[in-house]
mmCIF file of C-alpha atoms in Angstrom:
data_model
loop_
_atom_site.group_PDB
_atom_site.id
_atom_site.type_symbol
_atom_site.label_atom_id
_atom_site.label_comp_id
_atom_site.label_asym_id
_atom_site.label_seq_id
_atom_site.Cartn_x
_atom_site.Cartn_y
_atom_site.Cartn_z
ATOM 1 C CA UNK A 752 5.213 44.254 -47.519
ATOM 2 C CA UNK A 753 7.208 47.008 -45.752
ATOM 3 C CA UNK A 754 7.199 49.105 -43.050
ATOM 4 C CA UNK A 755 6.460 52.215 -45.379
ATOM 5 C CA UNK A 756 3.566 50.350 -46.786
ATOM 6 C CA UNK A 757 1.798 50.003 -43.480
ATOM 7 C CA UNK A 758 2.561 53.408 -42.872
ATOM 8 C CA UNK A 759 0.366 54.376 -45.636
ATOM 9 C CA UNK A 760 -2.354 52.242 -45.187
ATOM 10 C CA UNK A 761 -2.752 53.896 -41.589
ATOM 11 C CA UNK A 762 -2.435 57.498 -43.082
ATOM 12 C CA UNK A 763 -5.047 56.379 -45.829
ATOM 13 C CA UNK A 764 -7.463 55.147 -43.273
ATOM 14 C CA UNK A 765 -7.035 58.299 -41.228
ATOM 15 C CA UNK A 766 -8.091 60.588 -44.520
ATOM 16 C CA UNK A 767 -10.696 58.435 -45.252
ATOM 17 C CA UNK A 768 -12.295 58.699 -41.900
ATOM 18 C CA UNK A 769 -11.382 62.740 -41.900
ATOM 19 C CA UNK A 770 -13.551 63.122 -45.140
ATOM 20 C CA UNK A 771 -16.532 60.695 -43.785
ATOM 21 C CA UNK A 772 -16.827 62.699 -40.812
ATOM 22 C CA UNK A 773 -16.506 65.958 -43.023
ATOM 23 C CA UNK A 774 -19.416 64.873 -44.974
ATOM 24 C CA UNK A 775 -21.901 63.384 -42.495
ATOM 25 C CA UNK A 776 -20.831 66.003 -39.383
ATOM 26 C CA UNK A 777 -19.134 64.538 -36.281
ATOM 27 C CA UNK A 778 -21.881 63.648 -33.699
ATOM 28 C CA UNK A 779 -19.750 64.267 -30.903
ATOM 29 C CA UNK A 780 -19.100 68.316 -31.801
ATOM 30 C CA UNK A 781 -23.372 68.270 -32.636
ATOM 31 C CA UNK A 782 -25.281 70.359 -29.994
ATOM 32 C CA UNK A 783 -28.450 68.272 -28.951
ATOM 33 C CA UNK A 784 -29.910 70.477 -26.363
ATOM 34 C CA UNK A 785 -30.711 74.057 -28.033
ATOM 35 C CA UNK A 786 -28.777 77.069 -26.451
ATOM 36 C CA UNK A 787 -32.034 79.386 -26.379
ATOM 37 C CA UNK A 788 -33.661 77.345 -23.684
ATOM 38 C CA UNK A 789 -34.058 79.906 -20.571
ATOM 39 C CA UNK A 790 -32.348 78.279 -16.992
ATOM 40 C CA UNK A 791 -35.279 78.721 -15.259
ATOM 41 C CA UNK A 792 -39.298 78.713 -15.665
ATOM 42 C CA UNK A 793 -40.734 82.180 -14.320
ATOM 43 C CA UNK A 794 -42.999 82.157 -11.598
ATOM 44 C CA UNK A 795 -45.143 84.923 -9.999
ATOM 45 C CA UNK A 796 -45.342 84.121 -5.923
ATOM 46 C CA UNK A 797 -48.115 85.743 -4.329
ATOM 47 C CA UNK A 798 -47.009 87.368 -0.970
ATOM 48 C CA UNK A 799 -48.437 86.540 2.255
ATOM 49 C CA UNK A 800 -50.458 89.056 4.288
ATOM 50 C CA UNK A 801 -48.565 90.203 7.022
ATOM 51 C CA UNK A 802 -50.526 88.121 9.138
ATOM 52 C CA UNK A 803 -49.977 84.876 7.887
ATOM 53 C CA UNK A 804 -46.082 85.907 7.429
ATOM 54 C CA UNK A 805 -46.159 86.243 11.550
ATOM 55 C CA UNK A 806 -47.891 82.942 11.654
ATOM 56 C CA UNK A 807 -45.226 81.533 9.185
ATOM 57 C CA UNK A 808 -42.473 83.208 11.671
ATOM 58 C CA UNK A 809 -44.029 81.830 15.066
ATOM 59 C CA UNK A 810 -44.568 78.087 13.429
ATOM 60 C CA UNK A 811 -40.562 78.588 12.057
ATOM 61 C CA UNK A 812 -39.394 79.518 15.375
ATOM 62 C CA UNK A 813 -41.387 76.439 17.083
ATOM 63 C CA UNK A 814 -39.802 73.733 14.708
ATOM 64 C CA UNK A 815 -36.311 75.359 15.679
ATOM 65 C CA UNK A 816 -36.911 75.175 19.225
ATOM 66 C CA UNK A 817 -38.130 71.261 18.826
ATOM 67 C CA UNK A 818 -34.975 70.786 16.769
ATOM 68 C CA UNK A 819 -32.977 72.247 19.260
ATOM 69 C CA UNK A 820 -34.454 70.375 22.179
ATOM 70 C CA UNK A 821 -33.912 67.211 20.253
ATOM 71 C CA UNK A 822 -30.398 67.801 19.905
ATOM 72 C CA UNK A 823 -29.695 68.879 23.263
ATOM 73 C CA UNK A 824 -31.503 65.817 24.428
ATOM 74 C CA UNK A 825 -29.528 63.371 21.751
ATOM 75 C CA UNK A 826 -25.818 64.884 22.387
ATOM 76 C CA UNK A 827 -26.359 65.092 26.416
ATOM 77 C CA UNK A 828 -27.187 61.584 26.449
ATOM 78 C CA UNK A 829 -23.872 60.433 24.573
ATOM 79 C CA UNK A 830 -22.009 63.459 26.993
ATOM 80 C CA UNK A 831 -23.637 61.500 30.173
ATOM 81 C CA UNK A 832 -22.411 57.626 28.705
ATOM 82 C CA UNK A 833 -19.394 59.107 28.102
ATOM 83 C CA UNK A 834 -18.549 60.642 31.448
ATOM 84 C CA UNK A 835 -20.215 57.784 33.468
ATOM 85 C CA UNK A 836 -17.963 55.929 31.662
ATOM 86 C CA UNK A 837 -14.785 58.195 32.297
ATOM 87 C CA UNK A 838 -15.847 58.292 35.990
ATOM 88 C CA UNK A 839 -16.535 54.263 36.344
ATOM 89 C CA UNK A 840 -12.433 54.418 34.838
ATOM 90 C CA UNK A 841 -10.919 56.724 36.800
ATOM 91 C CA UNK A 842 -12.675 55.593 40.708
ATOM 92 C CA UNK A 843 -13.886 51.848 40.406
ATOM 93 C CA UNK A 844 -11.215 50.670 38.222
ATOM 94 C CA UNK A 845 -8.076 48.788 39.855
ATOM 95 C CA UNK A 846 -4.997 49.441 38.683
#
């Protein structure tokens, strides 16, 4: 048993895989999701009357403005805690 024997037993192994995989095809390099498949499905979208697209634009711009309100309301609420808290600090704390 030498070194060179071992050698050749690896290199043997290595062939003999090579050819298996030559025969039977290598799954890995195998495509299982066809390439003629389109990206996306098309759909026809009927278009609103321009009535129901102002509708759509006035009930839009009402969800904004109760989004908006909401923040204001959240982040002033923090500002004020934050302030009070500043202020409470800076005159009623001794030093």
């Amino acid at each position: 048993m030498s070194f060179g024997t071992g050698i050749w037993v690896v290199q043997a192994m290595r062939k003999h895989r090579k050819e298996l995989n030559a025969r039977k095809g290598d799954p890995y390099f195998e495509k299982e999701v066809s390439t003629e498949t389109m990206y996306g499905k098309f759909e026809d979208h009927k278009k609103m009357s321009p009535e129901q697209f102002n509708a759509f634009k006035v009930k839009i711009a009402q969800e904004e403005t109760k989004r908006l309100k909401k923040l204001i309301l959240i982040f002033g609420c923090i500002g004020l805690v934050i302030l009070s808290g500043i202020a409470y600090v800076l005159f009623y704390y001794n030093f």
